[in-house]
């Protein structure tokens, strides 16, 4: 029996109890008096304008939203399931026949066991009692939601899009040497000539760079003043160097040695490593230590997954990086083939954007200010153009994988320490009878490290880790300096670096030889003549 539309006189002048029709009528009455209605959760509350509505808590809103999202995901999944069943779920379908064969197989048994293990989550699901189905749909909807949010964030009008410039590939003009395996390596030479060089430096470049980088902004006059010959080269697959079919850090060190021999570096040379290029310098210290006079590192990169790194060092390192960069490191370590997709969309696309966006870098204030300088912008664009000349992603993927994979050696192998004597009676007798000095292993030369304390690309915690493993390394901490500011276009910084490495400038080698002639009879004076040989006499560079 339906309830009357009019109220009896018994309720005149006061609110009447709630009735089912209120749900249809919206909780109101025809008379417009204050009545009671239903609210979520089944709690009755007054809608009188004079009574304030209690605010919703944040936790309650999150729970309600989560429940609603889960219900929507399950309903969406049910619809997809129904479509699949109608199309492929009949008895004559190929899928149904295939599943019938799989159920009795090993794979079918494993799926059944998984379904049983996941039954404990049934109580958290709104209606559906198939956890594999429901949670897979929730994950799918979540991924779609994140994709939509990412697109919307990219297209927000509040943040103006950076200017996009087209990259130009310049004609090849590099000097190249052919290595024993037939590959060509491109290099660039700066400073004094080979026969006048007092010091020789070889500098491998960092990621998305080339032989053109070297020490950015280094003046030729400073190289002449210290008598330095600077050699930079393109890593395999970068610039004008041919790719390596199966490169690793040991092959990288061998390439450096072969280049030194090919261009006439006959004595020991210094190696300079900057950022990710420092891993090639570490490899040189490990595999060709006898050819190195020393090493200069600037914000040196180490493997962030190194097992020797303790929990605090790892936390301080990863905490400085953006989520995008962490994700790229994860891909490089676990799914390196997916990196090619990201690289093709960014720097291999032929368009020039912001380096911090391309490489997912987080920069300090001084680094950001430097990047806005037109001099740096012009330099970096030309360097990046040369780096991607071959337009292939393989060398970049290889470089990223090398950063986070097993290097084949540990930094502890570079530590200077006494060589352990072998055990046994014969070794003991040999050590007693031998008058030779104790042998040492590790790198015997100096290692200098410059680290900006405001560096967020290679955090200072990495240098702290290196110093803990290699306590003999000289660490120069630079307050307020970032990742780029100390080594890029800083004349005074470059002079400080060279003075630290080489001491007082003495200029290039310029030999003078004294020629003593036997005086002839009748001559009262003994002539003494100085003959300047200059560049005609080949000499060895000092270490």
Short mmCIF file of C-alpha atoms in Angstrom, two decimals:
data_model
loop_
_atom_site.label_atom_id
_atom_site.label_comp_id
_atom_site.label_asym_id
_atom_site.label_seq_id
_atom_site.Cartn_x
_atom_site.Cartn_y
_atom_site.Cartn_z
CA UNK A 1 0.00 0.00 0.00
CA UNK A 2 1.42 3.34 -1.00
CA UNK A 3 1.84 6.17 1.45
CA UNK A 4 -0.32 9.29 1.06
CA UNK A 5 1.21 12.34 -0.48
CA UNK A 6 -0.13 14.64 2.23
CA UNK A 7 1.06 14.68 5.82
CA UNK A 8 -1.40 13.89 8.67
CA UNK A 9 -2.16 16.57 11.20
CA UNK A 10 -0.19 14.67 13.85
CA UNK A 11 3.11 15.79 12.19
CA UNK A 12 2.00 19.37 11.67
CA UNK A 13 4.55 21.86 12.93
CA UNK A 14 7.37 19.37 13.46
CA UNK A 15 9.52 17.13 11.29
CA UNK A 16 8.13 13.78 10.35
CA UNK A 17 10.16 10.56 10.27
CA UNK A 18 12.01 9.46 7.17
CA UNK A 19 10.00 7.53 4.59
CA UNK A 20 11.09 5.53 1.52
CA UNK A 21 9.50 8.04 -0.85
CA UNK A 22 12.06 10.58 0.32
CA UNK A 23 14.67 8.82 -1.78
CA UNK A 24 12.55 9.47 -4.87
CA UNK A 25 11.58 12.96 -3.89
CA UNK A 26 15.14 13.92 -3.11
CA UNK A 27 14.68 13.98 0.68
CA UNK A 28 12.33 16.97 0.60
CA UNK A 29 8.63 17.51 1.12
CA UNK A 30 5.93 19.33 -0.71
CA UNK A 31 5.57 21.80 2.09
CA UNK A 32 9.18 22.83 2.01
CA UNK A 33 9.71 22.20 5.75
CA UNK A 34 13.01 20.88 7.07
CA UNK A 35 13.01 17.10 6.89
CA UNK A 36 15.51 14.31 7.36
CA UNK A 37 17.22 12.69 4.42
CA UNK A 38 19.77 9.96 3.82
CA UNK A 39 23.50 10.63 3.42
CA UNK A 40 26.28 8.23 2.38
CA UNK A 41 26.89 5.70 5.07
CA UNK A 42 23.28 5.60 6.21
CA UNK A 43 23.67 8.34 8.87
CA UNK A 44 20.69 10.67 9.13
CA UNK A 45 21.51 14.34 9.53
CA UNK A 46 19.56 17.56 9.41
CA UNK A 47 19.59 19.69 6.29
CA UNK A 48 18.47 22.75 8.15
CA UNK A 49 20.35 25.76 6.88
CA UNK A 50 21.03 26.91 10.42
CA UNK A 51 23.02 23.72 11.24
CA UNK A 52 26.56 23.50 9.79
CA UNK A 53 27.48 20.46 7.70
CA UNK A 54 30.46 18.63 9.22
CA UNK A 55 33.46 18.61 6.87
CA UNK A 56 34.62 15.42 5.16
CA UNK A 57 38.03 14.16 6.26
CA UNK A 58 40.84 13.61 3.73
CA UNK A 59 41.15 9.95 4.66
CA UNK A 60 37.45 9.40 4.09
CA UNK A 61 37.56 11.09 0.71
CA UNK A 62 40.54 8.97 -0.33
CA UNK A 63 38.80 5.78 0.76
CA UNK A 64 35.60 6.66 -1.06
CA UNK A 65 37.50 7.61 -4.19
CA UNK A 66 39.51 4.38 -4.05
CA UNK A 67 36.35 2.32 -3.66
CA UNK A 68 34.70 4.10 -6.56
CA UNK A 69 37.78 3.67 -8.77
CA UNK A 70 37.98 -0.03 -7.92
CA UNK A 71 34.28 -0.52 -8.69
CA UNK A 72 34.66 1.29 -12.02
CA UNK A 73 37.70 -0.83 -12.88
CA UNK A 74 35.87 -4.05 -12.08
CA UNK A 75 32.84 -3.02 -14.13
CA UNK A 76 35.11 -2.08 -17.00
CA UNK A 77 36.79 -5.46 -16.72
CA UNK A 78 33.49 -7.27 -16.67
CA UNK A 79 32.48 -5.55 -19.88
CA UNK A 80 35.77 -6.51 -21.55
CA UNK A 81 35.35 -10.06 -20.31
CA UNK A 82 31.84 -10.30 -21.73
CA UNK A 83 33.03 -9.10 -25.12
CA UNK A 84 35.86 -11.62 -25.15
CA UNK A 85 33.51 -14.42 -24.13
CA UNK A 86 31.04 -13.56 -26.86
CA UNK A 87 33.75 -13.43 -29.51
CA UNK A 88 36.18 -16.15 -28.44
CA UNK A 89 34.50 -18.03 -25.62
CA UNK A 90 32.29 -20.42 -27.59
CA UNK A 91 33.15 -24.05 -27.81
CA UNK A 92 34.22 -23.96 -31.43
CA UNK A 93 36.69 -21.05 -30.99
CA UNK A 94 40.43 -21.61 -31.25
CA UNK A 95 40.99 -20.00 -27.85
CA UNK A 96 38.58 -22.39 -26.14
CA UNK A 97 40.23 -25.42 -27.70
CA UNK A 98 43.70 -24.12 -26.76
CA UNK A 99 42.68 -23.45 -23.16
CA UNK A 100 41.28 -26.94 -22.91
CA UNK A 101 44.71 -28.30 -23.73
CA UNK A 102 46.48 -25.91 -21.35
CA UNK A 103 44.40 -26.78 -18.28
CA UNK A 104 46.01 -30.16 -17.88
CA UNK A 105 49.49 -28.87 -18.66
CA UNK A 106 52.14 -27.52 -16.31
CA UNK A 107 51.23 -23.91 -17.15
CA UNK A 108 47.57 -24.55 -16.36
CA UNK A 109 48.44 -26.03 -12.97
CA UNK A 110 50.65 -23.04 -12.11
CA UNK A 111 47.83 -20.61 -12.99
CA UNK A 112 45.43 -22.58 -10.80
CA UNK A 113 47.87 -22.45 -7.88
CA UNK A 114 48.29 -18.71 -8.36
CA UNK A 115 44.53 -18.17 -8.29
CA UNK A 116 44.32 -20.07 -5.00
CA UNK A 117 47.13 -18.05 -3.43
CA UNK A 118 45.43 -14.78 -4.36
CA UNK A 119 42.08 -15.68 -2.85
CA UNK A 120 42.95 -13.78 0.33
CA UNK A 121 42.40 -10.50 -1.54
CA UNK A 122 38.79 -11.40 -2.35
CA UNK A 123 37.50 -9.50 0.64
CA UNK A 124 39.08 -6.29 -0.68
CA UNK A 125 37.39 -6.56 -4.05
CA UNK A 126 33.98 -4.87 -4.43
CA UNK A 127 32.00 -7.69 -6.11
CA UNK A 128 34.17 -9.73 -8.40
CA UNK A 129 35.63 -12.89 -6.83
CA UNK A 130 38.35 -13.47 -9.43
CA UNK A 131 41.45 -11.67 -8.10
CA UNK A 132 43.59 -12.27 -11.18
CA UNK A 133 40.94 -10.73 -13.40
CA UNK A 134 40.07 -7.82 -11.12
CA UNK A 135 43.57 -6.71 -10.20
CA UNK A 136 44.82 -7.00 -13.76
CA UNK A 137 42.04 -4.65 -14.85
CA UNK A 138 42.86 -2.24 -12.01
CA UNK A 139 46.50 -2.16 -13.09
CA UNK A 140 45.49 -1.55 -16.71
CA UNK A 141 43.17 1.32 -15.80
CA UNK A 142 45.87 2.81 -13.55
CA UNK A 143 48.38 2.77 -16.40
CA UNK A 144 45.88 4.45 -18.69
CA UNK A 145 45.19 7.09 -16.04
CA UNK A 146 48.88 7.83 -15.60
CA UNK A 147 49.28 8.09 -19.38
CA UNK A 148 46.45 10.62 -19.56
CA UNK A 149 47.93 12.60 -16.69
CA UNK A 150 51.33 12.57 -18.40
CA UNK A 151 49.86 13.91 -21.65
CA UNK A 152 47.90 16.58 -19.80
CA UNK A 153 50.98 17.62 -17.85
CA UNK A 154 52.99 17.92 -21.03
CA UNK A 155 50.30 20.10 -22.59
CA UNK A 156 49.59 22.41 -19.64
CA UNK A 157 49.35 25.98 -20.90
CA UNK A 158 50.76 27.34 -17.62
CA UNK A 159 54.27 26.09 -18.50
CA UNK A 160 55.39 27.52 -21.86
CA UNK A 161 56.98 24.99 -24.19
CA UNK A 162 60.73 25.46 -24.68
CA UNK A 163 62.00 26.56 -28.04
CA UNK A 164 62.71 23.60 -30.30
CA UNK A 165 65.61 23.91 -32.72
CA UNK A 166 66.47 21.59 -35.55
CA UNK A 167 69.79 19.84 -35.37
CA UNK A 168 72.11 19.99 -38.34
CA UNK A 169 74.59 17.29 -39.28
CA UNK A 170 77.83 18.93 -40.39
CA UNK A 171 80.19 17.55 -43.05
CA UNK A 172 82.77 15.07 -41.67
CA UNK A 173 86.10 16.71 -40.97
CA UNK A 174 87.70 14.78 -38.10
CA UNK A 175 91.16 13.25 -38.16
CA UNK A 176 90.90 9.46 -37.87
CA UNK A 177 93.19 6.54 -37.18
CA UNK A 178 92.57 2.93 -38.13
CA UNK A 179 92.76 0.45 -35.26
CA UNK A 180 94.12 -3.11 -35.64
CA UNK A 181 90.59 -4.56 -35.92
CA UNK A 182 89.81 -2.33 -38.90
CA UNK A 183 87.69 0.22 -37.07
CA UNK A 184 88.29 3.94 -37.53
CA UNK A 185 88.51 6.21 -34.50
CA UNK A 186 88.00 9.96 -34.82
CA UNK A 187 90.03 12.26 -32.58
CA UNK A 188 90.85 15.92 -32.02
CA UNK A 189 94.22 17.35 -31.01
CA UNK A 190 94.75 20.62 -29.15
CA UNK A 191 97.71 22.37 -27.58
CA UNK A 192 101.38 21.90 -28.38
CA UNK A 193 102.75 19.36 -30.83
CA UNK A 194 103.82 15.86 -29.88
CA UNK A 195 107.55 16.60 -29.81
CA UNK A 196 107.15 19.71 -27.65
CA UNK A 197 104.57 18.36 -25.21
CA UNK A 198 105.65 18.41 -21.60
CA UNK A 199 102.41 16.68 -20.58
CA UNK A 200 99.91 14.66 -22.62
CA UNK A 201 96.22 14.35 -21.69
CA UNK A 202 93.60 12.00 -23.15
CA UNK A 203 89.95 12.76 -22.29
CA UNK A 204 87.06 10.40 -23.11
CA UNK A 205 83.76 12.24 -23.41
CA UNK A 206 80.55 11.78 -21.42
CA UNK A 207 77.05 10.72 -22.51
CA UNK A 208 75.51 12.69 -25.42
CA UNK A 209 78.86 14.32 -26.15
CA UNK A 210 81.75 13.94 -28.57
CA UNK A 211 85.41 14.67 -29.18
CA UNK A 212 84.50 18.36 -29.51
CA UNK A 213 83.86 18.67 -25.79
CA UNK A 214 87.23 18.02 -24.18
CA UNK A 215 87.51 20.62 -21.42
CA UNK A 216 84.87 23.13 -22.58
CA UNK A 217 86.19 26.66 -23.05
CA UNK A 218 89.84 25.74 -22.46
CA UNK A 219 92.05 28.41 -24.03
CA UNK A 220 94.93 27.42 -26.34
CA UNK A 221 97.16 29.94 -24.57
CA UNK A 222 96.82 28.00 -21.30
CA UNK A 223 97.79 24.76 -23.04
CA UNK A 224 100.83 26.51 -24.48
CA UNK A 225 101.75 28.00 -21.12
CA UNK A 226 101.83 24.59 -19.42
CA UNK A 227 103.12 22.68 -22.44
CA UNK A 228 100.07 20.42 -22.64
CA UNK A 229 98.91 18.30 -25.56
CA UNK A 230 95.19 17.48 -25.22
CA UNK A 231 93.67 14.57 -27.14
CA UNK A 232 89.93 13.87 -27.26
CA UNK A 233 88.21 11.16 -29.27
CA UNK A 234 84.77 9.84 -30.19
CA UNK A 235 83.70 6.71 -28.36
CA UNK A 236 82.63 3.81 -30.64
CA UNK A 237 79.44 4.71 -32.47
CA UNK A 238 79.61 8.38 -31.45
CA UNK A 239 80.59 11.18 -33.80
CA UNK A 240 82.76 9.85 -36.62
CA UNK A 241 84.08 6.73 -34.83
CA UNK A 242 82.97 3.32 -36.07
CA UNK A 243 80.85 1.21 -33.69
CA UNK A 244 82.39 -1.61 -31.70
CA UNK A 245 80.66 -4.98 -32.20
CA UNK A 246 80.97 -6.01 -28.54
CA UNK A 247 82.43 -3.25 -26.43
CA UNK A 248 82.95 -3.14 -22.69
CA UNK A 249 85.12 -1.12 -20.35
CA UNK A 250 88.19 -3.25 -21.00
CA UNK A 251 87.89 -2.69 -24.74
CA UNK A 252 87.42 1.01 -24.00
CA UNK A 253 90.74 1.11 -22.16
CA UNK A 254 92.42 -0.74 -25.03
CA UNK A 255 91.02 1.78 -27.52
CA UNK A 256 92.55 4.58 -25.47
CA UNK A 257 95.92 2.84 -25.46
CA UNK A 258 95.81 2.19 -29.21
CA UNK A 259 94.97 5.83 -29.88
CA UNK A 260 97.92 6.99 -27.76
CA UNK A 261 100.30 4.75 -29.67
CA UNK A 262 98.88 5.79 -33.05
CA UNK A 263 99.30 9.54 -32.48
CA UNK A 264 102.77 9.35 -30.99
CA UNK A 265 102.21 9.48 -27.24
CA UNK A 266 105.25 7.40 -26.40
CA UNK A 267 105.44 8.06 -22.68
CA UNK A 268 102.93 8.13 -19.86
CA UNK A 269 99.87 10.35 -20.20
CA UNK A 270 97.18 11.79 -17.93
CA UNK A 271 93.56 10.70 -18.27
CA UNK A 272 90.68 13.09 -17.61
CA UNK A 273 87.22 11.78 -16.76
CA UNK A 274 84.15 13.97 -16.48
CA UNK A 275 80.70 12.75 -15.35
CA UNK A 276 79.82 9.44 -17.06
CA UNK A 277 83.03 9.66 -19.11
CA UNK A 278 84.92 8.96 -15.90
CA UNK A 279 84.00 5.26 -16.07
CA UNK A 280 86.32 5.01 -19.08
CA UNK A 281 89.00 6.73 -17.02
CA UNK A 282 88.44 4.22 -14.19
CA UNK A 283 88.85 1.45 -16.76
CA UNK A 284 92.15 2.93 -17.92
CA UNK A 285 93.40 2.98 -14.31
CA UNK A 286 92.49 -0.69 -14.05
CA UNK A 287 93.63 -2.14 -17.38
CA UNK A 288 96.52 0.11 -18.55
CA UNK A 289 97.97 1.55 -15.29
CA UNK A 290 101.57 1.34 -16.54
CA UNK A 291 100.83 3.92 -19.26
CA UNK A 292 99.17 6.48 -17.01
CA UNK A 293 100.91 9.31 -15.19
CA UNK A 294 97.80 10.24 -13.22
CA UNK A 295 94.07 10.85 -13.35
CA UNK A 296 91.91 13.97 -13.02
CA UNK A 297 88.23 13.31 -12.29
CA UNK A 298 85.40 15.84 -12.34
CA UNK A 299 82.14 14.72 -10.71
CA UNK A 300 83.10 11.10 -11.39
CA UNK A 301 80.28 8.66 -12.06
CA UNK A 302 80.32 5.23 -10.44
CA UNK A 303 77.90 2.35 -10.72
CA UNK A 304 74.89 3.32 -8.54
CA UNK A 305 74.17 -0.41 -8.07
CA UNK A 306 77.67 -1.15 -6.77
CA UNK A 307 77.39 -3.81 -4.08
CA UNK A 308 80.19 -2.17 -2.08
CA UNK A 309 78.11 1.00 -1.63
CA UNK A 310 76.48 1.01 1.80
CA UNK A 311 72.84 1.83 2.49
CA UNK A 312 73.42 5.46 3.51
CA UNK A 313 75.56 6.20 0.44
CA UNK A 314 72.95 4.62 -1.80
CA UNK A 315 70.13 6.57 -0.14
CA UNK A 316 71.94 9.90 -0.47
CA UNK A 317 72.75 9.19 -4.11
CA UNK A 318 69.34 8.03 -5.34
CA UNK A 319 67.56 10.73 -3.33
CA UNK A 320 69.06 13.45 -5.55
CA UNK A 321 67.67 12.08 -8.80
CA UNK A 322 64.32 12.60 -10.47
CA UNK A 323 61.83 9.75 -10.85
CA UNK A 324 62.40 9.77 -14.60
CA UNK A 325 66.12 9.28 -14.21
CA UNK A 326 65.64 6.47 -11.72
CA UNK A 327 63.28 4.83 -14.19
CA UNK A 328 65.84 5.13 -17.00
CA UNK A 329 68.49 3.52 -14.79
CA UNK A 330 66.03 0.72 -14.04
CA UNK A 331 65.42 0.18 -17.75
CA UNK A 332 69.15 0.24 -18.50
CA UNK A 333 69.75 -2.46 -15.91
CA UNK A 334 66.72 -4.68 -16.51
CA UNK A 335 65.19 -3.86 -19.93
CA UNK A 336 67.84 -2.02 -21.98
CA UNK A 337 66.03 -2.52 -25.29
CA UNK A 338 63.28 -0.14 -24.18
CA UNK A 339 65.82 2.70 -23.92
CA UNK A 340 65.97 2.93 -27.69
CA UNK A 341 62.34 4.11 -27.75
CA UNK A 342 63.04 6.95 -25.32
CA UNK A 343 66.21 8.03 -27.10
CA UNK A 344 64.50 8.06 -30.49
CA UNK A 345 61.82 10.36 -29.08
CA UNK A 346 64.30 12.80 -27.55
CA UNK A 347 67.83 13.59 -28.70
CA UNK A 348 67.84 11.19 -31.70
CA UNK A 349 64.72 12.85 -33.12
CA UNK A 350 66.79 15.51 -34.87
CA UNK A 351 65.39 18.33 -32.74
CA UNK A 352 67.23 20.22 -30.07
CA UNK A 353 65.53 20.60 -26.68
CA UNK A 354 66.73 21.22 -23.14
CA UNK A 355 69.49 18.88 -22.01
CA UNK A 356 68.08 18.55 -18.48
CA UNK A 357 64.71 17.42 -19.89
CA UNK A 358 66.25 15.02 -22.36
CA UNK A 359 68.48 13.34 -19.81
CA UNK A 360 66.03 13.71 -16.87
CA UNK A 361 68.53 15.75 -14.89
CA UNK A 362 67.85 17.72 -11.75
CA UNK A 363 70.04 20.83 -11.68
CA UNK A 364 71.01 23.41 -9.10
CA UNK A 365 70.60 27.16 -9.50
CA UNK A 366 74.07 27.85 -10.88
CA UNK A 367 73.83 25.02 -13.40
CA UNK A 368 70.48 26.33 -14.63
CA UNK A 369 71.91 29.83 -14.98
CA UNK A 370 74.84 28.47 -17.01
CA UNK A 371 72.52 26.58 -19.35
CA UNK A 372 70.73 29.82 -20.21
CA UNK A 373 74.00 31.42 -21.32
CA UNK A 374 74.09 31.72 -25.15
CA UNK A 375 77.75 30.63 -25.21
CA UNK A 376 76.93 27.37 -23.46
CA UNK A 377 73.81 26.86 -25.57
CA UNK A 378 75.76 27.20 -28.80
CA UNK A 379 78.56 24.92 -27.57
CA UNK A 380 76.23 22.21 -26.32
CA UNK A 381 74.10 22.15 -29.46
CA UNK A 382 77.17 21.72 -31.67
CA UNK A 383 78.53 18.98 -29.39
CA UNK A 384 75.20 17.12 -29.33
CA UNK A 385 74.89 17.39 -33.12
CA UNK A 386 78.25 15.72 -33.50
CA UNK A 387 77.36 13.07 -30.94
CA UNK A 388 74.24 11.88 -32.80
CA UNK A 389 75.78 12.12 -36.26
CA UNK A 390 75.18 8.44 -37.05
CA UNK A 391 71.55 8.54 -35.77
CA UNK A 392 71.70 5.08 -34.20
CA UNK A 393 70.61 4.33 -30.67
CA UNK A 394 72.85 1.29 -30.08
CA UNK A 395 75.96 3.17 -28.81
CA UNK A 396 73.85 5.28 -26.45
CA UNK A 397 72.11 2.19 -25.08
CA UNK A 398 75.52 0.53 -24.63
CA UNK A 399 76.82 3.56 -22.76
CA UNK A 400 73.79 3.60 -20.44
CA UNK A 401 74.09 -0.13 -19.76
CA UNK A 402 77.80 0.21 -18.96
CA UNK A 403 76.98 2.74 -16.26
CA UNK A 404 74.74 0.40 -14.27
CA UNK A 405 76.10 -3.07 -15.09
CA UNK A 406 79.02 -5.06 -13.76
CA UNK A 407 82.20 -3.24 -14.79
CA UNK A 408 84.38 -6.33 -14.60
CA UNK A 409 86.40 -4.79 -11.78
CA UNK A 410 85.89 -2.96 -8.51
CA UNK A 411 87.24 0.40 -7.42
CA UNK A 412 88.96 -1.48 -4.62
CA UNK A 413 91.20 -3.05 -7.28
CA UNK A 414 92.71 0.40 -7.87
CA UNK A 415 93.69 0.84 -4.23
CA UNK A 416 97.42 0.97 -3.63
CA UNK A 417 98.32 -1.93 -1.37
CA UNK A 418 101.07 -4.43 -0.75
CA UNK A 419 101.00 -7.55 -2.83
CA UNK A 420 100.21 -10.55 -0.72
CA UNK A 421 102.84 -13.25 -0.66
CA UNK A 422 101.78 -16.72 -1.61
CA UNK A 423 101.40 -19.36 1.05
CA UNK A 424 103.65 -22.35 1.44
CA UNK A 425 107.21 -23.21 2.43
CA UNK A 426 108.70 -22.37 -0.96
CA UNK A 427 107.20 -18.86 -0.99
CA UNK A 428 108.43 -18.29 2.57
CA UNK A 429 111.96 -19.37 1.69
CA UNK A 430 111.85 -17.20 -1.44
CA UNK A 431 110.78 -14.14 0.56
CA UNK A 432 113.55 -14.76 3.12
CA UNK A 433 116.28 -15.16 0.53
CA UNK A 434 115.08 -12.43 -1.81
CA UNK A 435 116.49 -8.96 -1.25
CA UNK A 436 113.97 -7.34 -3.55
CA UNK A 437 111.66 -4.62 -2.25
CA UNK A 438 108.04 -5.29 -1.44
CA UNK A 439 105.73 -5.25 -4.44
CA UNK A 440 102.58 -3.11 -4.60
CA UNK A 441 99.40 -3.54 -6.60
CA UNK A 442 96.82 -0.98 -7.64
CA UNK A 443 97.38 2.37 -9.31
CA UNK A 444 100.60 4.03 -8.19
CA UNK A 445 100.01 7.49 -9.64
CA UNK A 446 98.02 10.45 -8.27
CA UNK A 447 94.23 10.66 -8.53
CA UNK A 448 92.60 14.09 -8.19
CA UNK A 449 88.83 14.47 -7.86
CA UNK A 450 86.92 17.75 -8.13
CA UNK A 451 83.36 17.62 -6.80
CA UNK A 452 80.75 20.39 -6.75
CA UNK A 453 78.79 20.29 -3.52
CA UNK A 454 75.62 21.51 -5.29
CA UNK A 455 75.88 18.81 -7.94
CA UNK A 456 72.61 16.89 -8.33
CA UNK A 457 73.60 14.96 -11.45
CA UNK A 458 76.50 13.16 -9.76
CA UNK A 459 75.81 13.78 -6.07
CA UNK A 460 78.70 14.38 -3.62
CA UNK A 461 77.79 11.09 -1.95
CA UNK A 462 79.34 9.30 -4.95
CA UNK A 463 82.66 11.05 -4.36
CA UNK A 464 82.41 10.23 -0.66
CA UNK A 465 82.00 6.60 -1.66
CA UNK A 466 85.04 6.78 -3.96
CA UNK A 467 87.12 8.40 -1.21
CA UNK A 468 86.11 5.68 1.23
CA UNK A 469 87.28 2.99 -1.21
CA UNK A 470 90.33 4.97 -2.43
CA UNK A 471 91.53 6.98 0.58
CA UNK A 472 94.70 7.96 -1.28
CA UNK A 473 92.75 10.04 -3.83
CA UNK A 474 92.94 13.82 -3.38
CA UNK A 475 89.38 15.19 -3.20
CA UNK A 476 88.77 18.88 -3.90
CA UNK A 477 85.30 19.85 -2.67
CA UNK A 478 83.86 22.94 -4.34
CA UNK A 479 81.19 24.81 -2.33
CA UNK A 480 78.25 26.22 -4.35
CA UNK A 481 79.51 24.59 -7.58
CA UNK A 482 77.23 22.35 -9.62
CA UNK A 483 77.78 19.71 -12.26
CA UNK A 484 78.79 22.05 -15.09
CA UNK A 485 79.88 25.32 -13.55
CA UNK A 486 83.45 24.46 -12.52
CA UNK A 487 84.67 22.79 -15.70
CA UNK A 488 82.66 24.72 -18.33
CA UNK A 489 84.02 28.07 -19.57
CA UNK A 490 85.89 29.04 -16.42
CA UNK A 491 89.39 30.34 -17.18
CA UNK A 492 90.40 30.67 -13.54
CA UNK A 493 89.13 27.15 -12.79
CA UNK A 494 91.16 25.70 -15.65
CA UNK A 495 94.29 27.43 -14.41
CA UNK A 496 93.72 26.06 -10.90
CA UNK A 497 93.29 22.56 -12.31
CA UNK A 498 96.49 22.67 -14.34
CA UNK A 499 98.46 24.16 -11.46
CA UNK A 500 97.25 21.36 -9.18
CA UNK A 501 98.20 18.69 -11.69
CA UNK A 502 101.41 20.07 -13.19
CA UNK A 503 102.73 22.70 -10.79
CA UNK A 504 104.29 25.94 -11.98
CA UNK A 505 103.91 26.45 -15.74
CA UNK A 506 107.17 25.89 -17.60
CA UNK A 507 105.97 26.09 -21.18
CA UNK A 508 106.58 23.48 -23.87
CA UNK A 509 109.80 21.57 -24.24
CA UNK A 510 112.44 23.59 -26.08
CA UNK A 511 115.87 21.96 -25.89
CA UNK A 512 119.16 23.79 -26.25
CA UNK A 513 122.37 21.87 -26.80
CA UNK A 514 125.86 23.12 -26.09
CA UNK A 515 128.39 22.34 -28.85
CA UNK A 516 132.07 22.40 -27.74
CA UNK A 517 134.59 22.66 -30.52
CA UNK A 518 138.36 22.06 -30.16
CA UNK A 519 140.03 25.43 -30.59
CA UNK A 520 142.46 25.75 -33.48
CA UNK A 521 146.06 26.68 -32.85
CA UNK A 522 146.54 30.38 -32.53
CA UNK A 523 143.04 30.98 -31.22
CA UNK A 524 143.08 32.56 -27.79
CA UNK A 525 139.32 32.27 -27.17
CA UNK A 526 137.34 29.09 -26.70
CA UNK A 527 134.16 29.55 -28.76
CA UNK A 528 130.98 28.29 -27.19
CA UNK A 529 127.92 28.10 -29.41
CA UNK A 530 124.31 27.34 -28.47
CA UNK A 531 122.31 25.55 -31.13
CA UNK A 532 118.53 25.57 -30.73
CA UNK A 533 117.08 22.35 -32.08
CA UNK A 534 113.47 23.26 -31.45
CA UNK A 535 110.97 20.99 -33.15
CA UNK A 536 113.54 19.01 -35.11
CA UNK A 537 114.46 16.75 -32.18
CA UNK A 538 111.83 14.25 -31.07
CA UNK A 539 111.57 14.04 -27.30
CA UNK A 540 109.51 12.10 -24.81
CA UNK A 541 106.82 13.84 -22.82
CA UNK A 542 107.47 13.97 -19.11
CA UNK A 543 105.07 12.23 -16.80
#
